[in-house]
């Protein structure tokens, strides 16, 4: 049994709500409440990390003065761009109050386990597997659960790397791992697969450039290369039941991001969605029509003109506030200057893995921070990275930043 106190209970509750409630406004308020409730002194190291986000916001605010935008769109953008700051602070401050890394990672695993079980049950009872496509399964079960990926990595590595056994009973541990494995598979998420690979390698310190890490890196690249060689040697159809539609999505992933056409047939929705990220990014870059906008962006409130009304969700939209490609989104809002600051932030986080640390808890934290930097390097390309409205790892980043440098003590409850 985990010893329970108000701080740990609050942590479990906020983690539960962040996963359960898929609403940006709710997450934003939860972060604000956490900061106000647990506010205390923060480290210079954390302040340096947050300063990157602050300067990017400052650039986008300044550039917005050179363009006319709706106030509503301006407020939405500043909310999206300030969310990472609040999430990091919330994660850092609640962790500082708990001051027990073992308890925090146990809550992450057990809360994730609850959602893994409910995810499996929803799909088993609500999906007809004889006719269901990947889209049908993901519509019922959800498109991903990033916290679950972290929980699996923790469960697989915590005993060996930190001496913390999350589930002491071997049989129960195997059952828990099986539940996670089934849930992980049923998400059929390309991003989750990539994130698991990155974080698992990161936890062992393999992101640091050494002979051993290069060997593992070459192995991973070779496996993915052979997998894509197989995909391109076969024909798959979208919308087919079973695994075929998932393999189709895997196959078109590069084209979806990088290959666009200005002469797109807007009535051909299949082609449109297969190249959507590349198309919207191209439209945004085409609107960067001055040297000033290229340098500092078009500012908060700026909208990308898609040149036609696209069926997005339940409505048709010609002008959109955010892009899937986070790099292009940063250029559009804050220019090349904002993009360079973001890349410098990712580099700063990656370099954590080169810190020399003997404490196993701190070593795990700094390795996972480096892992998150590569995760963001990848996800910024497809789902806006740290600026994704529902992204939970920024909160986790705040947790890891505290335990990478904080003076953890055993707290008696």
Short mmCIF file of C-alpha atoms in Angstrom, two decimals:
data_model
loop_
_atom_site.label_atom_id
_atom_site.label_comp_id
_atom_site.label_asym_id
_atom_site.label_seq_id
_atom_site.Cartn_x
_atom_site.Cartn_y
_atom_site.Cartn_z
CA UNK A 1 0.00 0.00 0.00
CA UNK A 2 1.21 3.48 -0.86
CA UNK A 3 1.23 5.90 2.06
CA UNK A 4 -1.25 8.62 1.24
CA UNK A 5 -1.08 12.29 2.13
CA UNK A 6 -2.76 15.35 0.67
CA UNK A 7 0.08 16.16 -1.72
CA UNK A 8 0.28 12.66 -3.17
CA UNK A 9 -3.50 12.43 -3.37
CA UNK A 10 -3.59 15.72 -5.27
CA UNK A 11 -0.90 14.47 -7.66
CA UNK A 12 -2.85 11.28 -8.39
CA UNK A 13 -6.01 13.33 -8.91
CA UNK A 14 -4.48 15.87 -11.30
CA UNK A 15 -2.79 13.09 -13.28
CA UNK A 16 -6.13 11.28 -13.52
CA UNK A 17 -7.93 14.43 -14.68
CA UNK A 18 -5.27 15.32 -17.26
CA UNK A 19 -5.74 11.92 -18.88
CA UNK A 20 -9.51 11.62 -18.39
CA UNK A 21 -10.64 15.10 -19.47
CA UNK A 22 -9.68 15.96 -23.02
CA UNK A 23 -10.22 19.71 -22.78
CA UNK A 24 -7.56 22.40 -23.11
CA UNK A 25 -9.38 24.85 -20.84
CA UNK A 26 -9.64 22.30 -18.02
CA UNK A 27 -5.94 21.45 -18.26
CA UNK A 28 -5.04 25.13 -18.24
CA UNK A 29 -7.08 25.76 -15.09
CA UNK A 30 -5.65 22.66 -13.38
CA UNK A 31 -2.12 23.90 -13.98
CA UNK A 32 -3.01 27.35 -12.65
CA UNK A 33 -4.61 25.91 -9.51
CA UNK A 34 -1.58 23.69 -8.90
CA UNK A 35 0.82 26.62 -9.24
CA UNK A 36 -1.22 28.81 -6.89
CA UNK A 37 -1.72 26.03 -4.34
CA UNK A 38 1.88 24.76 -4.26
CA UNK A 39 3.77 27.93 -5.16
CA UNK A 40 7.30 28.14 -3.76
CA UNK A 41 10.79 29.13 -4.83
CA UNK A 42 12.03 27.62 -8.10
CA UNK A 43 15.59 26.90 -9.19
CA UNK A 44 17.65 29.02 -11.59
CA UNK A 45 17.88 25.96 -13.81
CA UNK A 46 14.11 25.81 -14.17
CA UNK A 47 13.96 29.57 -14.72
CA UNK A 48 16.42 29.20 -17.60
CA UNK A 49 14.23 26.54 -19.24
CA UNK A 50 11.08 28.65 -18.86
CA UNK A 51 12.86 31.72 -20.27
CA UNK A 52 12.95 30.10 -23.72
CA UNK A 53 9.14 29.95 -23.79
CA UNK A 54 8.84 33.50 -22.42
CA UNK A 55 11.09 34.96 -25.13
CA UNK A 56 9.18 33.10 -27.87
CA UNK A 57 5.94 34.58 -26.50
CA UNK A 58 7.54 38.04 -26.39
CA UNK A 59 8.59 37.77 -30.06
CA UNK A 60 5.11 36.66 -31.14
CA UNK A 61 3.47 39.48 -29.16
CA UNK A 62 5.75 42.08 -30.78
CA UNK A 63 5.19 40.69 -34.28
CA UNK A 64 1.41 40.73 -33.78
CA UNK A 65 1.56 44.54 -33.55
CA UNK A 66 2.60 44.65 -37.22
CA UNK A 67 -0.50 42.71 -38.32
CA UNK A 68 -4.23 43.08 -37.74
CA UNK A 69 -5.73 40.11 -35.94
CA UNK A 70 -8.94 39.33 -34.07
CA UNK A 71 -8.64 39.69 -30.30
CA UNK A 72 -10.23 36.26 -29.78
CA UNK A 73 -7.59 34.58 -31.97
CA UNK A 74 -4.84 36.54 -30.20
CA UNK A 75 -6.02 35.34 -26.77
CA UNK A 76 -6.26 31.73 -27.98
CA UNK A 77 -2.70 31.81 -29.27
CA UNK A 78 -1.21 33.31 -26.14
CA UNK A 79 -3.06 30.65 -24.12
CA UNK A 80 -1.62 27.86 -26.27
CA UNK A 81 1.90 29.28 -26.13
CA UNK A 82 1.82 29.89 -22.36
CA UNK A 83 0.49 26.41 -21.53
CA UNK A 84 3.97 24.75 -21.52
CA UNK A 85 5.15 27.28 -18.93
CA UNK A 86 2.22 26.52 -16.63
CA UNK A 87 2.53 22.74 -17.15
CA UNK A 88 6.26 22.70 -16.33
CA UNK A 89 5.76 24.87 -13.25
CA UNK A 90 2.85 22.72 -12.05
CA UNK A 91 4.84 19.50 -12.45
CA UNK A 92 7.88 21.00 -10.74
CA UNK A 93 6.02 22.51 -7.78
CA UNK A 94 3.88 19.46 -6.95
CA UNK A 95 7.00 17.26 -7.17
CA UNK A 96 8.87 19.60 -4.86
CA UNK A 97 6.06 19.28 -2.33
CA UNK A 98 5.95 15.47 -2.56
CA UNK A 99 9.74 15.15 -2.73
CA UNK A 100 9.59 11.38 -3.31
CA UNK A 101 10.45 10.13 -6.80
CA UNK A 102 9.48 6.56 -5.98
CA UNK A 103 5.96 7.59 -4.97
CA UNK A 104 5.54 9.76 -8.07
CA UNK A 105 6.48 7.02 -10.54
CA UNK A 106 4.25 4.52 -8.72
CA UNK A 107 1.28 6.84 -9.09
CA UNK A 108 2.09 7.27 -12.79
CA UNK A 109 2.03 3.48 -13.26
CA UNK A 110 -1.12 2.80 -11.23
CA UNK A 111 -3.15 5.67 -12.72
CA UNK A 112 -2.06 4.56 -16.20
CA UNK A 113 -3.03 0.97 -15.37
CA UNK A 114 -6.57 2.08 -14.59
CA UNK A 115 -6.85 3.75 -17.99
CA UNK A 116 -5.25 0.78 -19.75
CA UNK A 117 -7.91 -1.54 -18.30
CA UNK A 118 -10.79 0.80 -19.22
CA UNK A 119 -9.29 1.25 -22.70
CA UNK A 120 -9.24 -2.51 -23.32
CA UNK A 121 -12.76 -3.00 -21.95
CA UNK A 122 -14.20 -0.20 -24.10
CA UNK A 123 -12.76 -1.71 -27.26
CA UNK A 124 -13.76 -5.29 -26.39
CA UNK A 125 -17.37 -4.31 -25.75
CA UNK A 126 -17.87 -1.59 -28.36
CA UNK A 127 -15.84 -2.69 -31.39
CA UNK A 128 -16.79 -5.38 -33.93
CA UNK A 129 -13.36 -6.73 -34.86
CA UNK A 130 -14.70 -8.62 -37.89
CA UNK A 131 -15.36 -5.36 -39.75
CA UNK A 132 -13.52 -2.69 -37.76
CA UNK A 133 -10.77 -0.61 -39.34
CA UNK A 134 -8.00 1.16 -37.44
CA UNK A 135 -10.07 4.35 -37.55
CA UNK A 136 -13.03 2.55 -35.95
CA UNK A 137 -10.89 1.15 -33.13
CA UNK A 138 -9.22 4.50 -32.45
CA UNK A 139 -12.56 6.32 -32.59
CA UNK A 140 -13.81 4.17 -29.72
CA UNK A 141 -10.62 3.79 -27.69
CA UNK A 142 -8.86 7.07 -28.39
CA UNK A 143 -5.85 7.90 -30.51
CA UNK A 144 -3.12 7.66 -27.86
CA UNK A 145 -2.14 7.77 -24.19
CA UNK A 146 1.38 9.14 -23.79
CA UNK A 147 1.40 8.69 -20.01
CA UNK A 148 0.81 4.98 -20.55
CA UNK A 149 3.99 4.81 -22.63
CA UNK A 150 5.95 6.36 -19.78
CA UNK A 151 4.34 3.94 -17.31
CA UNK A 152 5.46 0.95 -19.39
CA UNK A 153 9.02 2.27 -19.56
CA UNK A 154 9.04 2.84 -15.78
CA UNK A 155 7.67 -0.63 -15.09
CA UNK A 156 10.30 -2.25 -17.31
CA UNK A 157 13.30 -0.32 -16.00
CA UNK A 158 12.70 0.95 -12.44
CA UNK A 159 13.91 -2.20 -10.66
CA UNK A 160 17.14 -2.49 -12.63
CA UNK A 161 17.99 1.20 -12.83
CA UNK A 162 16.69 2.56 -9.51
CA UNK A 163 16.08 -0.46 -7.29
CA UNK A 164 12.37 0.40 -7.14
CA UNK A 165 10.01 -2.51 -7.75
CA UNK A 166 6.63 -1.01 -8.68
CA UNK A 167 4.84 -4.37 -8.49
CA UNK A 168 6.78 -6.67 -6.12
CA UNK A 169 4.86 -9.86 -6.96
CA UNK A 170 6.31 -11.38 -10.16
CA UNK A 171 3.02 -12.88 -11.32
CA UNK A 172 1.12 -9.63 -10.78
CA UNK A 173 3.86 -7.72 -12.59
CA UNK A 174 3.53 -10.00 -15.62
CA UNK A 175 -0.24 -9.49 -15.60
CA UNK A 176 0.18 -5.70 -15.39
CA UNK A 177 2.70 -5.75 -18.25
CA UNK A 178 0.32 -7.88 -20.32
CA UNK A 179 -2.52 -5.40 -19.73
CA UNK A 180 -0.27 -2.51 -20.76
CA UNK A 181 0.93 -4.42 -23.84
CA UNK A 182 -2.62 -5.13 -25.03
CA UNK A 183 -3.73 -1.54 -24.45
CA UNK A 184 -0.59 -0.22 -26.16
CA UNK A 185 -1.25 -2.39 -29.22
CA UNK A 186 -4.92 -1.41 -29.42
CA UNK A 187 -4.04 2.28 -29.67
CA UNK A 188 -2.40 1.48 -33.03
CA UNK A 189 -0.44 4.71 -32.66
CA UNK A 190 2.70 5.43 -34.67
CA UNK A 191 3.65 8.18 -32.24
CA UNK A 192 3.40 5.88 -29.22
CA UNK A 193 5.68 3.32 -30.88
CA UNK A 194 8.31 5.96 -31.61
CA UNK A 195 8.00 7.48 -28.13
CA UNK A 196 8.38 4.12 -26.40
CA UNK A 197 11.52 3.38 -28.41
CA UNK A 198 13.03 6.77 -27.54
CA UNK A 199 12.18 6.73 -23.82
CA UNK A 200 13.22 3.11 -23.32
CA UNK A 201 16.63 3.74 -24.88
CA UNK A 202 16.88 7.04 -22.99
CA UNK A 203 16.26 5.42 -19.60
CA UNK A 204 19.41 3.32 -20.05
CA UNK A 205 21.44 6.36 -21.10
CA UNK A 206 21.74 5.27 -24.73
CA UNK A 207 20.95 8.74 -26.09
CA UNK A 208 24.40 9.92 -25.09
CA UNK A 209 26.73 9.57 -28.07
CA UNK A 210 28.97 6.58 -27.28
CA UNK A 211 30.04 3.47 -29.19
CA UNK A 212 27.28 1.49 -27.51
CA UNK A 213 24.58 4.07 -28.21
CA UNK A 214 25.66 4.31 -31.85
CA UNK A 215 25.35 0.54 -32.12
CA UNK A 216 21.81 0.61 -30.73
CA UNK A 217 20.96 3.62 -32.89
CA UNK A 218 22.09 1.82 -36.04
CA UNK A 219 20.09 -1.24 -34.97
CA UNK A 220 16.89 0.80 -34.49
CA UNK A 221 17.37 2.64 -37.81
CA UNK A 222 18.02 -0.67 -39.58
CA UNK A 223 14.86 -2.23 -38.14
CA UNK A 224 12.74 0.77 -39.19
CA UNK A 225 14.46 0.82 -42.59
CA UNK A 226 13.69 -2.85 -43.23
CA UNK A 227 10.14 -2.33 -42.02
CA UNK A 228 9.59 0.54 -44.46
CA UNK A 229 11.25 -1.43 -47.25
CA UNK A 230 8.62 -4.10 -46.63
CA UNK A 231 5.81 -1.51 -46.53
CA UNK A 232 6.85 0.03 -49.86
CA UNK A 233 7.05 -3.41 -51.46
CA UNK A 234 3.38 -4.06 -50.69
CA UNK A 235 0.06 -2.42 -51.53
CA UNK A 236 -2.29 -1.53 -48.69
CA UNK A 237 -5.74 0.05 -48.78
CA UNK A 238 -7.06 2.73 -46.43
CA UNK A 239 -10.21 1.87 -44.50
CA UNK A 240 -9.69 -1.88 -44.69
CA UNK A 241 -10.58 -3.87 -41.55
CA UNK A 242 -7.83 -5.22 -39.32
CA UNK A 243 -4.16 -4.37 -39.39
CA UNK A 244 -4.04 -3.40 -43.08
CA UNK A 245 -5.30 0.15 -42.57
CA UNK A 246 -2.69 0.65 -39.82
CA UNK A 247 0.09 -0.49 -42.17
CA UNK A 248 -1.33 1.88 -44.78
CA UNK A 249 -1.03 4.79 -42.32
CA UNK A 250 2.53 3.75 -41.48
CA UNK A 251 3.42 3.64 -45.18
CA UNK A 252 2.09 7.09 -46.03
CA UNK A 253 3.51 8.80 -42.90
CA UNK A 254 6.50 10.42 -44.71
CA UNK A 255 4.30 11.65 -47.58
CA UNK A 256 1.74 13.01 -45.12
CA UNK A 257 4.40 15.26 -43.60
CA UNK A 258 6.64 16.20 -46.52
CA UNK A 259 4.79 15.82 -49.84
CA UNK A 260 2.21 18.46 -50.75
CA UNK A 261 0.64 19.76 -53.92
CA UNK A 262 -0.74 23.23 -54.61
CA UNK A 263 -3.09 21.72 -57.18
CA UNK A 264 -4.77 19.52 -54.61
CA UNK A 265 -8.25 18.22 -55.41
CA UNK A 266 -10.21 19.44 -52.41
CA UNK A 267 -13.05 17.04 -53.17
CA UNK A 268 -10.73 14.04 -52.94
CA UNK A 269 -10.73 13.71 -49.16
CA UNK A 270 -8.66 10.51 -49.14
CA UNK A 271 -5.75 12.22 -50.91
CA UNK A 272 -6.31 15.40 -48.92
CA UNK A 273 -5.90 13.70 -45.53
CA UNK A 274 -2.96 11.58 -46.71
CA UNK A 275 -1.02 14.82 -47.40
CA UNK A 276 -2.75 17.19 -44.99
CA UNK A 277 0.15 18.12 -42.72
CA UNK A 278 2.34 18.94 -45.71
CA UNK A 279 -0.43 20.93 -47.41
CA UNK A 280 -1.26 23.18 -44.46
CA UNK A 281 2.46 23.77 -43.79
CA UNK A 282 2.97 24.79 -47.42
CA UNK A 283 0.04 27.22 -47.23
CA UNK A 284 1.52 28.82 -44.10
CA UNK A 285 4.99 29.25 -45.62
CA UNK A 286 3.48 30.74 -48.78
CA UNK A 287 1.96 33.50 -46.62
CA UNK A 288 5.33 34.50 -45.14
CA UNK A 289 5.59 37.23 -47.74
CA UNK A 290 7.93 39.78 -46.08
CA UNK A 291 11.41 39.69 -44.56
CA UNK A 292 9.98 40.87 -41.24
CA UNK A 293 7.38 38.09 -41.08
CA UNK A 294 10.07 35.55 -41.95
CA UNK A 295 12.26 36.84 -39.11
CA UNK A 296 9.68 37.34 -36.31
CA UNK A 297 6.55 35.71 -37.77
CA UNK A 298 3.03 37.03 -38.15
CA UNK A 299 2.36 37.02 -34.41
CA UNK A 300 -0.41 35.80 -32.17
CA UNK A 301 -3.84 35.82 -33.76
CA UNK A 302 -2.52 35.08 -37.25
CA UNK A 303 -4.51 32.53 -39.25
CA UNK A 304 -3.38 30.25 -42.08
CA UNK A 305 -5.45 30.59 -45.25
CA UNK A 306 -6.07 27.08 -46.65
CA UNK A 307 -7.54 28.57 -49.87
CA UNK A 308 -10.68 26.46 -49.47
CA UNK A 309 -13.11 25.44 -46.74
CA UNK A 310 -11.73 22.20 -45.33
CA UNK A 311 -13.95 19.72 -43.46
CA UNK A 312 -12.27 19.85 -40.04
CA UNK A 313 -14.21 18.14 -37.29
CA UNK A 314 -17.86 19.13 -37.40
CA UNK A 315 -17.29 22.35 -39.35
CA UNK A 316 -15.75 23.67 -42.55
CA UNK A 317 -12.83 26.06 -42.00
CA UNK A 318 -10.78 28.08 -44.45
CA UNK A 319 -8.66 29.89 -41.85
CA UNK A 320 -6.96 27.84 -39.12
CA UNK A 321 -5.03 29.08 -36.04
CA UNK A 322 -2.63 26.16 -35.55
CA UNK A 323 -0.72 23.68 -37.73
CA UNK A 324 0.18 20.05 -37.13
CA UNK A 325 3.78 20.81 -38.10
CA UNK A 326 5.03 22.59 -34.99
CA UNK A 327 8.19 23.87 -36.66
CA UNK A 328 6.23 25.65 -39.37
CA UNK A 329 3.72 26.79 -36.76
CA UNK A 330 6.55 28.42 -34.77
CA UNK A 331 7.88 30.12 -37.90
CA UNK A 332 4.39 31.37 -38.75
CA UNK A 333 3.78 32.81 -35.26
CA UNK A 334 7.28 33.85 -34.11
CA UNK A 335 9.50 33.58 -37.18
CA UNK A 336 12.84 31.89 -37.64
CA UNK A 337 13.98 33.57 -34.42
CA UNK A 338 11.29 31.72 -32.44
CA UNK A 339 12.14 28.45 -34.18
CA UNK A 340 15.84 28.79 -33.33
CA UNK A 341 14.99 29.41 -29.67
CA UNK A 342 12.80 26.30 -29.61
CA UNK A 343 15.57 24.18 -31.15
CA UNK A 344 18.03 25.61 -28.62
CA UNK A 345 15.60 24.62 -25.86
CA UNK A 346 15.47 21.04 -27.17
CA UNK A 347 19.27 20.96 -27.36
CA UNK A 348 19.50 22.23 -23.77
CA UNK A 349 17.18 19.45 -22.60
CA UNK A 350 19.06 16.82 -24.60
CA UNK A 351 22.39 17.82 -23.04
CA UNK A 352 21.02 16.78 -19.64
CA UNK A 353 22.06 13.21 -20.48
CA UNK A 354 25.72 14.31 -20.31
CA UNK A 355 25.41 15.35 -16.68
CA UNK A 356 27.48 13.16 -14.37
CA UNK A 357 25.25 11.85 -11.61
CA UNK A 358 25.69 8.91 -9.24
CA UNK A 359 22.24 9.07 -7.63
CA UNK A 360 20.06 6.55 -9.49
CA UNK A 361 16.88 8.65 -9.17
CA UNK A 362 18.55 11.75 -10.58
CA UNK A 363 20.24 9.72 -13.31
CA UNK A 364 16.87 8.29 -14.39
CA UNK A 365 15.35 11.79 -14.39
CA UNK A 366 18.09 13.37 -16.51
CA UNK A 367 18.02 10.47 -18.97
CA UNK A 368 14.25 10.80 -19.39
CA UNK A 369 14.59 14.58 -19.84
CA UNK A 370 16.97 13.89 -22.73
CA UNK A 371 14.48 11.32 -24.03
CA UNK A 372 11.68 13.88 -23.97
CA UNK A 373 13.85 16.28 -25.98
CA UNK A 374 14.10 13.71 -28.80
CA UNK A 375 10.42 12.88 -28.40
CA UNK A 376 9.64 16.57 -28.97
CA UNK A 377 12.09 16.77 -31.86
CA UNK A 378 9.94 14.09 -33.52
CA UNK A 379 6.44 15.06 -32.37
CA UNK A 380 6.89 18.76 -33.16
CA UNK A 381 6.99 17.68 -36.79
CA UNK A 382 3.60 15.96 -36.66
CA UNK A 383 1.53 17.19 -33.67
CA UNK A 384 3.11 20.55 -32.68
CA UNK A 385 5.27 19.02 -29.91
CA UNK A 386 5.28 21.03 -26.68
CA UNK A 387 2.54 23.29 -28.03
CA UNK A 388 0.07 20.47 -28.55
CA UNK A 389 -3.06 21.44 -26.63
CA UNK A 390 -3.39 18.07 -24.86
CA UNK A 391 0.32 17.17 -24.57
CA UNK A 392 0.93 15.62 -21.10
CA UNK A 393 4.72 15.28 -21.19
CA UNK A 394 5.34 18.97 -20.52
CA UNK A 395 3.83 18.36 -17.07
CA UNK A 396 6.08 15.28 -16.74
CA UNK A 397 9.04 17.42 -17.82
CA UNK A 398 8.43 19.68 -14.84
CA UNK A 399 8.44 16.62 -12.57
CA UNK A 400 11.71 15.36 -14.03
CA UNK A 401 13.36 18.78 -13.84
CA UNK A 402 12.75 18.86 -10.10
CA UNK A 403 14.01 15.33 -9.44
CA UNK A 404 17.05 15.84 -11.67
CA UNK A 405 18.34 18.54 -9.34
CA UNK A 406 16.18 18.68 -6.21
CA UNK A 407 17.29 17.36 -2.84
CA UNK A 408 14.98 14.39 -2.51
CA UNK A 409 14.39 13.25 1.04
CA UNK A 410 12.48 10.42 2.60
CA UNK A 411 9.24 11.88 3.92
CA UNK A 412 7.41 10.18 6.75
CA UNK A 413 3.64 10.33 6.51
#
